[in-house]
mmCIF file of N, CA and C in Angstrom:
data_model
loop_
_atom_site.group_PDB
_atom_site.id
_atom_site.type_symbol
_atom_site.label_atom_id
_atom_site.label_comp_id
_atom_site.label_asym_id
_atom_site.label_seq_id
_atom_site.Cartn_x
_atom_site.Cartn_y
_atom_site.Cartn_z
ATOM 1 N N MET P 1 0.844 -1.183 0.000
ATOM 2 C CA MET P 1 0.000 0.000 0.000
ATOM 3 C C MET P 1 0.886 1.242 0.000
ATOM 4 N N ASN P 2 0.478 2.235 -0.720
ATOM 5 C CA ASN P 2 1.190 3.508 -0.800
ATOM 6 C C ASN P 2 0.910 4.326 0.464
ATOM 7 N N ILE P 3 1.959 4.741 1.150
ATOM 8 C CA ILE P 3 1.768 5.467 2.409
ATOM 9 C C ILE P 3 1.129 6.835 2.201
ATOM 10 N N LEU P 4 1.188 7.374 0.990
ATOM 11 C CA LEU P 4 0.591 8.688 0.731
ATOM 12 C C LEU P 4 -0.925 8.658 0.878
ATOM 13 N N PHE P 5 -1.502 7.462 0.896
ATOM 14 C CA PHE P 5 -2.921 7.298 1.163
ATOM 15 C C PHE P 5 -3.282 7.907 2.524
ATOM 16 N N PHE P 6 -2.364 7.858 3.468
ATOM 17 C CA PHE P 6 -2.588 8.342 4.826
ATOM 18 C C PHE P 6 -2.159 9.795 5.034
ATOM 19 N N LEU P 7 -1.532 10.402 4.040
ATOM 20 C CA LEU P 7 -0.894 11.707 4.202
ATOM 21 C C LEU P 7 -1.884 12.831 4.499
ATOM 22 N N LYS P 8 -1.559 13.588 5.528
ATOM 23 C CA LYS P 8 -2.233 14.854 5.802
ATOM 24 C C LYS P 8 -1.285 15.908 5.238
ATOM 25 N N PRO P 9 -1.667 16.597 4.159
ATOM 26 C CA PRO P 9 -0.718 17.483 3.468
ATOM 27 C C PRO P 9 -0.279 18.679 4.305
ATOM 28 N N LYS P 10 0.862 19.197 3.956
ATOM 29 C CA LYS P 10 1.464 20.347 4.644
ATOM 30 C C LYS P 10 0.456 21.485 4.797
ATOM 31 N N SER P 11 -0.379 21.693 3.789
ATOM 32 C CA SER P 11 -1.355 22.789 3.829
ATOM 33 C C SER P 11 -2.387 22.616 4.943
ATOM 34 N N GLU P 12 -2.513 21.407 5.480
ATOM 35 C CA GLU P 12 -3.475 21.137 6.554
ATOM 36 C C GLU P 12 -2.800 20.911 7.905
ATOM 37 N N VAL P 13 -1.485 21.094 7.955
ATOM 38 C CA VAL P 13 -0.726 20.815 9.172
ATOM 39 C C VAL P 13 -0.098 22.102 9.697
ATOM 40 N N ALA P 14 -0.259 22.349 10.986
ATOM 41 C CA ALA P 14 0.459 23.478 11.597
ATOM 42 C C ALA P 14 1.897 23.047 11.807
ATOM 43 N N PHE P 15 2.827 23.952 11.549
ATOM 44 C CA PHE P 15 4.239 23.680 11.755
ATOM 45 C C PHE P 15 4.908 24.980 12.144
ATOM 46 N N ILE P 16 6.149 24.861 12.593
ATOM 47 C CA ILE P 16 6.925 26.045 12.976
ATOM 48 C C ILE P 16 8.215 26.059 12.170
ATOM 49 N N TYR P 17 8.850 27.204 12.155
ATOM 50 C CA TYR P 17 10.173 27.315 11.546
ATOM 51 C C TYR P 17 11.212 27.356 12.651
ATOM 52 N N ASP P 18 12.411 26.924 12.336
ATOM 53 C CA ASP P 18 13.463 26.911 13.349
ATOM 54 C C ASP P 18 13.887 28.309 13.763
ATOM 55 N N TYR P 19 13.497 29.315 13.018
ATOM 56 C CA TYR P 19 13.793 30.695 13.402
ATOM 57 C C TYR P 19 12.608 31.358 14.113
ATOM 58 N N SER P 20 11.563 30.587 14.419
ATOM 59 C CA SER P 20 10.424 31.110 15.187
ATOM 60 C C SER P 20 10.875 31.440 16.598
ATOM 61 N N THR P 21 10.187 32.397 17.201
ATOM 62 C CA THR P 21 10.484 32.713 18.598
ATOM 63 C C THR P 21 9.693 31.782 19.514
ATOM 64 N N LEU P 22 10.115 31.723 20.738
ATOM 65 C CA LEU P 22 9.421 30.920 21.736
ATOM 66 C C LEU P 22 7.955 31.320 21.810
ATOM 67 N N ARG P 23 7.690 32.610 21.826
ATOM 68 C CA ARG P 23 6.301 33.078 21.912
ATOM 69 C C ARG P 23 5.484 32.579 20.720
ATOM 70 N N GLN P 24 6.028 32.666 19.516
ATOM 71 C CA GLN P 24 5.306 32.205 18.329
ATOM 72 C C GLN P 24 4.991 30.709 18.425
ATOM 73 N N VAL P 25 5.961 29.945 18.891
ATOM 74 C CA VAL P 25 5.768 28.498 19.006
ATOM 75 C C VAL P 25 4.709 28.181 20.054
ATOM 76 N N LEU P 26 4.796 28.826 21.208
ATOM 77 C CA LEU P 26 3.808 28.592 22.259
ATOM 78 C C LEU P 26 2.402 28.933 21.777
ATOM 79 N N GLU P 27 2.267 30.048 21.094
ATOM 80 C CA GLU P 27 0.948 30.458 20.620
ATOM 81 C C GLU P 27 0.422 29.525 19.539
ATOM 82 N N THR P 28 1.298 29.056 18.657
ATOM 83 C CA THR P 28 0.884 28.125 17.606
ATOM 84 C C THR P 28 0.433 26.801 18.212
ATOM 85 N N MET P 29 1.226 26.273 19.140
ATOM 86 C CA MET P 29 0.879 24.998 19.763
ATOM 87 C C MET P 29 -0.399 25.117 20.588
ATOM 88 N N GLU P 30 -0.558 26.229 21.284
ATOM 89 C CA GLU P 30 -1.773 26.430 22.077
ATOM 90 C C GLU P 30 -2.998 26.521 21.172
ATOM 91 N N PHE P 31 -2.909 27.308 20.108
ATOM 92 C CA PHE P 31 -4.041 27.499 19.205
ATOM 93 C C PHE P 31 -4.494 26.175 18.587
ATOM 94 N N HIS P 32 -3.529 25.351 18.163
ATOM 95 C CA HIS P 32 -3.866 24.087 17.499
ATOM 96 C C HIS P 32 -4.005 22.921 18.476
ATOM 97 N N LYS P 33 -3.729 23.190 19.756
ATOM 98 C CA LYS P 33 -3.807 22.167 20.806
ATOM 99 C C LYS P 33 -2.867 20.989 20.510
ATOM 100 N N TYR P 34 -1.651 21.320 20.044
ATOM 101 C CA TYR P 34 -0.640 20.317 19.741
ATOM 102 C C TYR P 34 0.278 20.116 20.942
ATOM 103 N N ALA P 35 0.673 18.879 21.174
ATOM 104 C CA ALA P 35 1.675 18.573 22.189
ATOM 105 C C ALA P 35 3.062 18.484 21.555
ATOM 106 N N SER P 36 3.096 18.338 20.243
ATOM 107 C CA SER P 36 4.347 18.328 19.489
ATOM 108 C C SER P 36 4.045 18.877 18.102
ATOM 109 N N ILE P 37 5.085 19.470 17.481
ATOM 110 C CA ILE P 37 4.854 20.149 16.204
ATOM 111 C C ILE P 37 6.086 20.015 15.310
ATOM 112 N N PRO P 38 5.872 19.764 14.016
ATOM 113 C CA PRO P 38 7.010 19.666 13.099
ATOM 114 C C PRO P 38 7.722 21.013 12.968
ATOM 115 N N MET P 39 9.049 20.959 12.814
ATOM 116 C CA MET P 39 9.848 22.175 12.665
ATOM 117 C C MET P 39 10.594 22.108 11.328
ATOM 118 N N LEU P 40 10.483 23.200 10.552
ATOM 119 C CA LEU P 40 11.112 23.294 9.241
ATOM 120 C C LEU P 40 12.144 24.402 9.249
ATOM 121 N N ASN P 41 13.081 24.331 8.296
ATOM 122 C CA ASN P 41 14.009 25.454 8.133
ATOM 123 C C ASN P 41 13.469 26.388 7.043
ATOM 124 N N LYS P 42 14.207 27.449 6.726
ATOM 125 C CA LYS P 42 13.742 28.422 5.731
ATOM 126 C C LYS P 42 13.497 27.792 4.367
ATOM 127 N N ALA P 43 14.246 26.734 4.055
ATOM 128 C CA ALA P 43 14.106 26.078 2.754
ATOM 129 C C ALA P 43 12.919 25.114 2.719
ATOM 130 N N GLY P 44 12.225 24.961 3.847
ATOM 131 C CA GLY P 44 11.075 24.066 3.899
ATOM 132 C C GLY P 44 11.428 22.633 4.211
ATOM 133 N N LYS P 45 12.680 22.394 4.610
ATOM 134 C CA LYS P 45 13.096 21.038 4.953
ATOM 135 C C LYS P 45 12.744 20.740 6.408
ATOM 136 N N TYR P 46 12.343 19.510 6.651
ATOM 137 C CA TYR P 46 12.043 19.056 8.005
ATOM 138 C C TYR P 46 13.343 18.950 8.789
ATOM 139 N N VAL P 47 13.417 19.635 9.936
ATOM 140 C CA VAL P 47 14.640 19.586 10.745
ATOM 141 C C VAL P 47 14.413 18.972 12.121
ATOM 142 N N GLY P 48 13.175 18.680 12.464
ATOM 143 C CA GLY P 48 12.913 18.061 13.754
ATOM 144 C C GLY P 48 11.507 18.335 14.239
ATOM 145 N N THR P 49 11.258 17.912 15.448
ATOM 146 C CA THR P 49 9.959 18.094 16.082
ATOM 147 C C THR P 49 10.175 18.736 17.443
ATOM 148 N N MET P 50 9.388 19.735 17.753
ATOM 149 C CA MET P 50 9.448 20.386 19.056
ATOM 150 C C MET P 50 8.281 19.863 19.890
ATOM 151 N N THR P 51 8.583 19.411 21.102
ATOM 152 C CA THR P 51 7.546 18.895 21.994
ATOM 153 C C THR P 51 7.352 19.839 23.175
ATOM 154 N N GLU P 52 6.258 19.654 23.884
ATOM 155 C CA GLU P 52 6.020 20.447 25.087
ATOM 156 C C GLU P 52 7.170 20.271 26.081
ATOM 157 N N GLY P 53 7.654 19.052 26.197
ATOM 158 C CA GLY P 53 8.759 18.776 27.117
ATOM 159 C C GLY P 53 10.017 19.542 26.737
ATOM 160 N N ASP P 54 10.321 19.576 25.425
ATOM 161 C CA ASP P 54 11.494 20.327 24.961
ATOM 162 C C ASP P 54 11.366 21.798 25.352
ATOM 163 N N ILE P 55 10.166 22.326 25.192
ATOM 164 C CA ILE P 55 9.933 23.739 25.516
ATOM 165 C C ILE P 55 10.080 23.978 27.018
ATOM 166 N N LEU P 56 9.523 23.094 27.822
ATOM 167 C CA LEU P 56 9.630 23.261 29.277
ATOM 168 C C LEU P 56 11.083 23.235 29.737
ATOM 169 N N TRP P 57 11.876 22.294 29.220
ATOM 170 C CA TRP P 57 13.282 22.215 29.609
ATOM 171 C C TRP P 57 14.049 23.428 29.096
ATOM 172 N N GLY P 58 13.675 23.932 27.921
ATOM 173 C CA GLY P 58 14.314 25.136 27.395
ATOM 174 C C GLY P 58 13.993 26.358 28.235
ATOM 175 N N ILE P 59 12.753 26.460 28.663
ATOM 176 C CA ILE P 59 12.342 27.593 29.506
ATOM 177 C C ILE P 59 13.089 27.566 30.832
ATOM 178 N N LYS P 60 13.336 26.366 31.334
ATOM 179 C CA LYS P 60 14.053 26.227 32.607
ATOM 180 C C LYS P 60 15.424 26.912 32.551
ATOM 181 N N LYS P 61 16.021 26.944 31.360
ATOM 182 C CA LYS P 61 17.336 27.567 31.206
ATOM 183 C C LYS P 61 17.281 29.088 31.368
ATOM 184 N N TYR P 62 16.110 29.673 31.175
ATOM 185 C CA TYR P 62 15.964 31.131 31.230
ATOM 186 C C TYR P 62 15.259 31.519 32.529
ATOM 187 N N THR P 63 15.826 32.467 33.237
ATOM 188 C CA THR P 63 15.202 32.913 34.483
ATOM 189 C C THR P 63 14.388 34.161 34.220
ATOM 190 N N ASN P 64 13.418 34.404 35.067
ATOM 191 C CA ASN P 64 12.543 35.581 34.968
ATOM 192 C C ASN P 64 11.916 35.717 33.588
ATOM 193 N N LEU P 65 11.546 34.615 32.988
ATOM 194 C CA LEU P 65 10.976 34.651 31.650
ATOM 195 C C LEU P 65 9.572 35.245 31.696
ATOM 196 N N ASN P 66 9.317 36.163 30.805
ATOM 197 C CA ASN P 66 7.968 36.675 30.625
ATOM 198 C C ASN P 66 7.654 36.653 29.138
ATOM 199 N N LEU P 67 6.419 36.937 28.792
ATOM 200 C CA LEU P 67 6.004 36.826 27.404
ATOM 201 C C LEU P 67 6.758 37.780 26.490
ATOM 202 N N LYS P 68 7.099 38.945 26.979
ATOM 203 C CA LYS P 68 7.847 39.897 26.161
ATOM 204 C C LYS P 68 9.251 39.357 25.858
ATOM 205 N N GLU P 69 9.893 38.765 26.862
ATOM 206 C CA GLU P 69 11.213 38.158 26.652
ATOM 207 C C GLU P 69 11.132 36.977 25.689
ATOM 208 N N ALA P 70 9.998 36.298 25.676
ATOM 209 C CA ALA P 70 9.826 35.132 24.809
ATOM 210 C C ALA P 70 9.908 35.515 23.330
ATOM 211 N N GLU P 71 9.757 36.799 23.033
ATOM 212 C CA GLU P 71 9.871 37.267 21.649
ATOM 213 C C GLU P 71 11.324 37.351 21.188
ATOM 214 N N THR P 72 12.248 37.238 22.119
ATOM 215 C CA THR P 72 13.665 37.339 21.764
ATOM 216 C C THR P 72 14.398 36.003 21.885
ATOM 217 N N ILE P 73 13.687 34.965 22.231
ATOM 218 C CA ILE P 73 14.281 33.637 22.389
ATOM 219 C C ILE P 73 13.878 32.793 21.181
ATOM 220 N N PHE P 74 14.865 32.317 20.446
ATOM 221 C CA PHE P 74 14.581 31.559 19.228
ATOM 222 C C PHE P 74 14.556 30.066 19.501
ATOM 223 N N ILE P 75 13.576 29.415 18.951
ATOM 224 C CA ILE P 75 13.311 28.017 19.237
ATOM 225 C C ILE P 75 14.432 27.095 18.781
ATOM 226 N N GLN P 76 15.208 27.496 17.776
ATOM 227 C CA GLN P 76 16.314 26.649 17.310
ATOM 228 C C GLN P 76 17.391 26.494 18.382
ATOM 229 N N ASP P 77 17.383 27.370 19.382
ATOM 230 C CA ASP P 77 18.363 27.284 20.462
ATOM 231 C C ASP P 77 17.974 26.261 21.524
ATOM 232 N N PHE P 78 16.750 25.741 21.464
ATOM 233 C CA PHE P 78 16.289 24.774 22.452
ATOM 234 C C PHE P 78 16.773 23.383 22.078
ATOM 235 N N PRO P 79 17.383 22.683 23.026
ATOM 236 C CA PRO P 79 17.756 21.293 22.731
ATOM 237 C C PRO P 79 16.487 20.446 22.633
ATOM 238 N N ARG P 80 16.521 19.440 21.773
ATOM 239 C CA ARG P 80 15.380 18.542 21.632
ATOM 240 C C ARG P 80 15.795 17.167 22.122
ATOM 241 N N LYS P 81 14.928 16.568 22.932
ATOM 242 C CA LYS P 81 15.232 15.263 23.516
ATOM 243 C C LYS P 81 15.344 14.200 22.431
ATOM 244 N N ALA P 82 14.360 14.134 21.565
ATOM 245 C CA ALA P 82 14.378 13.140 20.481
ATOM 246 C C ALA P 82 13.504 13.657 19.351
ATOM 247 N N ASP P 83 14.046 13.699 18.166
ATOM 248 C CA ASP P 83 13.265 14.135 17.020
ATOM 249 C C ASP P 83 12.421 12.989 16.484
ATOM 250 N N TYR P 84 11.269 13.343 15.977
ATOM 251 C CA TYR P 84 10.453 12.355 15.286
ATOM 252 C C TYR P 84 11.138 12.076 13.955
ATOM 253 N N GLU P 85 11.333 10.825 13.652
ATOM 254 C CA GLU P 85 11.986 10.460 12.398
ATOM 255 C C GLU P 85 10.997 10.607 11.248
ATOM 256 N N ALA P 86 11.471 11.170 10.151
ATOM 257 C CA ALA P 86 10.649 11.338 8.964
ATOM 258 C C ALA P 86 10.806 10.127 8.047
ATOM 259 N N VAL P 87 9.820 9.939 7.175
ATOM 260 C CA VAL P 87 9.920 8.939 6.115
ATOM 261 C C VAL P 87 9.841 9.668 4.785
ATOM 262 N N SER P 88 10.397 9.057 3.768
ATOM 263 C CA SER P 88 10.282 9.634 2.432
ATOM 264 C C SER P 88 8.919 9.245 1.862
ATOM 265 N N ALA P 89 8.482 9.989 0.878
ATOM 266 C CA ALA P 89 7.174 9.750 0.274
ATOM 267 C C ALA P 89 7.064 8.356 -0.343
ATOM 268 N N ASP P 90 8.190 7.748 -0.680
ATOM 269 C CA ASP P 90 8.152 6.413 -1.282
ATOM 270 C C ASP P 90 8.491 5.300 -0.289
ATOM 271 N N ALA P 91 8.425 5.605 0.998
ATOM 272 C CA ALA P 91 8.709 4.598 2.033
ATOM 273 C C ALA P 91 7.660 3.488 1.983
ATOM 274 N N ASP P 92 8.032 2.336 2.518
ATOM 275 C CA ASP P 92 7.066 1.243 2.554
ATOM 276 C C ASP P 92 6.286 1.257 3.872
ATOM 277 N N MET P 93 5.231 0.485 3.896
ATOM 278 C CA MET P 93 4.328 0.446 5.043
ATOM 279 C C MET P 93 5.054 -0.019 6.306
ATOM 280 N N GLU P 94 5.974 -0.943 6.163
ATOM 281 C CA GLU P 94 6.709 -1.463 7.321
ATOM 282 C C GLU P 94 7.505 -0.344 8.005
ATOM 283 N N ASP P 95 8.176 0.462 7.213
ATOM 284 C CA ASP P 95 8.953 1.581 7.756
ATOM 285 C C ASP P 95 8.030 2.579 8.448
ATOM 286 N N LEU P 96 6.896 2.864 7.824
ATOM 287 C CA LEU P 96 5.925 3.787 8.410
ATOM 288 C C LEU P 96 5.416 3.265 9.751
ATOM 289 N N LEU P 97 5.028 2.003 9.790
ATOM 290 C CA LEU P 97 4.499 1.417 11.029
ATOM 291 C C LEU P 97 5.546 1.397 12.128
ATOM 292 N N GLN P 98 6.772 1.098 11.761
ATOM 293 C CA GLN P 98 7.853 1.063 12.749
ATOM 294 C C GLN P 98 8.005 2.435 13.428
ATOM 295 N N LYS P 99 7.967 3.492 12.651
ATOM 296 C CA LYS P 99 8.105 4.835 13.210
ATOM 297 C C LYS P 99 6.856 5.240 13.985
ATOM 298 N N ALA P 100 5.678 4.874 13.485
ATOM 299 C CA ALA P 100 4.416 5.253 14.130
ATOM 300 C C ALA P 100 4.247 4.595 15.497
ATOM 301 N N MET P 101 4.934 3.494 15.733
ATOM 302 C CA MET P 101 4.844 2.848 17.048
ATOM 303 C C MET P 101 5.446 3.729 18.139
ATOM 304 N N ASN P 102 6.404 4.568 17.772
ATOM 305 C CA ASN P 102 7.104 5.380 18.760
ATOM 306 C C ASN P 102 6.812 6.877 18.662
ATOM 307 N N GLN P 103 5.992 7.278 17.708
ATOM 308 C CA GLN P 103 5.706 8.691 17.471
ATOM 309 C C GLN P 103 4.208 8.834 17.240
ATOM 310 N N ASN P 104 3.612 9.947 17.687
ATOM 311 C CA ASN P 104 2.178 10.102 17.438
ATOM 312 C C ASN P 104 1.886 10.622 16.037
ATOM 313 N N PHE P 105 2.911 11.055 15.322
ATOM 314 C CA PHE P 105 2.792 11.327 13.891
ATOM 315 C C PHE P 105 4.146 11.084 13.241
ATOM 316 N N VAL P 106 4.107 10.854 11.941
ATOM 317 C CA VAL P 106 5.334 10.619 11.188
ATOM 318 C C VAL P 106 5.446 11.692 10.110
ATOM 319 N N PRO P 107 6.466 12.543 10.180
ATOM 320 C CA PRO P 107 6.662 13.543 9.122
ATOM 321 C C PRO P 107 7.024 12.849 7.804
ATOM 322 N N VAL P 108 6.534 13.406 6.710
ATOM 323 C CA VAL P 108 6.832 12.852 5.389
ATOM 324 C C VAL P 108 7.560 13.921 4.577
ATOM 325 N N VAL P 109 8.649 13.509 3.929
ATOM 326 C CA VAL P 109 9.458 14.437 3.132
ATOM 327 C C VAL P 109 9.577 13.911 1.705
ATOM 328 N N ASP P 110 9.827 14.835 0.774
ATOM 329 C CA ASP P 110 10.031 14.421 -0.610
ATOM 330 C C ASP P 110 11.497 14.053 -0.822
ATOM 331 N N ASP P 111 11.875 13.806 -2.071
ATOM 332 C CA ASP P 111 13.253 13.361 -2.339
ATOM 333 C C ASP P 111 14.298 14.447 -2.121
ATOM 334 N N GLN P 112 13.860 15.705 -1.920
ATOM 335 C CA GLN P 112 14.788 16.796 -1.590
ATOM 336 C C GLN P 112 14.731 17.134 -0.098
ATOM 337 N N LYS P 113 14.098 16.259 0.676
ATOM 338 C CA LYS P 113 13.954 16.402 2.132
ATOM 339 C C LYS P 113 13.026 17.555 2.528
ATOM 340 N N LYS P 114 12.196 18.008 1.591
ATOM 341 C CA LYS P 114 11.230 19.067 1.892
ATOM 342 C C LYS P 114 10.000 18.432 2.526
ATOM 343 N N PHE P 115 9.517 19.073 3.554
ATOM 344 C CA PHE P 115 8.351 18.598 4.297
ATOM 345 C C PHE P 115 7.107 18.679 3.413
ATOM 346 N N ILE P 116 6.378 17.562 3.308
ATOM 347 C CA ILE P 116 5.148 17.585 2.515
ATOM 348 C C ILE P 116 3.911 17.270 3.334
ATOM 349 N N GLY P 117 4.082 16.844 4.574
ATOM 350 C CA GLY P 117 2.929 16.569 5.428
ATOM 351 C C GLY P 117 3.269 15.564 6.514
ATOM 352 N N ILE P 118 2.210 15.077 7.152
ATOM 353 C CA ILE P 118 2.385 14.090 8.219
ATOM 354 C C ILE P 118 1.404 12.945 8.020
ATOM 355 N N ILE P 119 1.718 11.840 8.649
ATOM 356 C CA ILE P 119 0.788 10.723 8.761
ATOM 357 C C ILE P 119 0.594 10.500 10.251
ATOM 358 N N THR P 120 -0.641 10.589 10.696
ATOM 359 C CA THR P 120 -0.912 10.431 12.125
ATOM 360 C C THR P 120 -1.067 8.953 12.480
ATOM 361 N N ARG P 121 -0.695 8.658 13.695
ATOM 362 C CA ARG P 121 -0.872 7.293 14.194
ATOM 363 C C ARG P 121 -2.365 6.940 14.159
ATOM 364 N N LYS P 122 -3.203 7.915 14.460
ATOM 365 C CA LYS P 122 -4.653 7.711 14.471
ATOM 366 C C LYS P 122 -5.153 7.239 13.107
ATOM 367 N N SER P 123 -4.670 7.857 12.019
ATOM 368 C CA SER P 123 -5.151 7.458 10.692
ATOM 369 C C SER P 123 -4.741 6.019 10.359
ATOM 370 N N ILE P 124 -3.572 5.610 10.815
ATOM 371 C CA ILE P 124 -3.119 4.236 10.584
ATOM 372 C C ILE P 124 -3.976 3.258 11.377
ATOM 373 N N ILE P 125 -4.252 3.597 12.627
ATOM 374 C CA ILE P 125 -5.075 2.718 13.475
ATOM 375 C C ILE P 125 -6.496 2.621 12.918
ATOM 376 N N GLU P 126 -7.051 3.750 12.468
ATOM 377 C CA GLU P 126 -8.396 3.717 11.874
ATOM 378 C C GLU P 126 -8.441 2.796 10.664
ATOM 379 N N TYR P 127 -7.426 2.870 9.823
ATOM 380 C CA TYR P 127 -7.351 2.013 8.636
ATOM 381 C C TYR P 127 -7.297 0.537 9.057
ATOM 382 N N CYS P 128 -6.431 0.224 10.000
ATOM 383 C CA CYS P 128 -6.303 -1.161 10.470
ATOM 384 C C CYS P 128 -7.603 -1.647 11.111
ATOM 385 N N TYR P 129 -8.243 -0.785 11.855
ATOM 386 C CA TYR P 129 -9.516 -1.133 12.504
ATOM 387 C C TYR P 129 -10.572 -1.492 11.464
ATOM 388 N N GLU P 130 -10.669 -0.686 10.410
ATOM 389 C CA GLU P 130 -11.644 -0.965 9.346
ATOM 390 C C GLU P 130 -11.331 -2.287 8.657
ATOM 391 N N LYS P 131 -10.054 -2.575 8.443
ATOM 392 C CA LYS P 131 -9.651 -3.846 7.822
ATOM 393 C C LYS P 131 -10.042 -5.029 8.716
ATOM 394 N N ILE P 132 -9.822 -4.900 10.018
ATOM 395 C CA ILE P 132 -10.156 -5.965 10.959
ATOM 396 C C ILE P 132 -11.665 -6.167 11.018
ATOM 397 N N LYS P 133 -12.408 -5.065 11.020
ATOM 398 C CA LYS P 133 -13.870 -5.158 11.035
ATOM 399 C C LYS P 133 -14.383 -5.930 9.825
ATOM 400 N N LYS P 134 -13.792 -5.671 8.671
ATOM 401 C CA LYS P 134 -14.229 -6.378 7.434
ATOM 402 C C LYS P 134 -13.925 -7.870 7.516
ATOM 403 N N LEU P 135 -12.844 -8.238 8.197
ATOM 404 C CA LEU P 135 -12.491 -9.647 8.358
ATOM 405 C C LEU P 135 -13.521 -10.366 9.227
ATOM 406 N N ASP P 136 -14.079 -9.641 10.191
ATOM 407 C CA ASP P 136 -15.044 -10.233 11.128
ATOM 408 C C ASP P 136 -16.463 -10.302 10.569
ATOM 409 N N GLU P 137 -16.743 -9.592 9.476
ATOM 410 C CA GLU P 137 -18.098 -9.570 8.899
ATOM 411 C C GLU P 137 -18.407 -10.912 8.236
ATOM 412 N N PRO P 138 -19.631 -11.409 8.470
ATOM 413 C CA PRO P 138 -20.022 -12.652 7.790
ATOM 414 C C PRO P 138 -20.253 -12.395 6.300
ATOM 415 N N TYR P 139 -20.039 -13.383 5.513
ATOM 416 C CA TYR P 139 -20.187 -13.240 4.062
ATOM 417 C C TYR P 139 -21.607 -13.269 3.655
#
């Protein structure tokens, strides 16, 4: 099966740039109710994922932080515990499933490493659930 069947395109996914400020990232994640968000560079390439935990540990490094100061702190300076691994658009289902077991979404990149969207763990589980339901149906 082609993994692009599960793709949520970039145009439907909130993401941040590595040059975003802390305030921009916090507001984006709050607005979309995301616990983690894909991060791209200026060229549109996927460079990692920022999680709530990464942000909390980054904030710990700064004392007396307020929202105004958050406009001067760039998110690329925050260490990330573990990036979500991306798959290429031509990856096989096995590779996708392997990554989805450990990530709540899998970033998808094209052959130039440009971010094209995500595949959520939920969409994979829904697909598998429908397949299992069909197996249980009487003929």
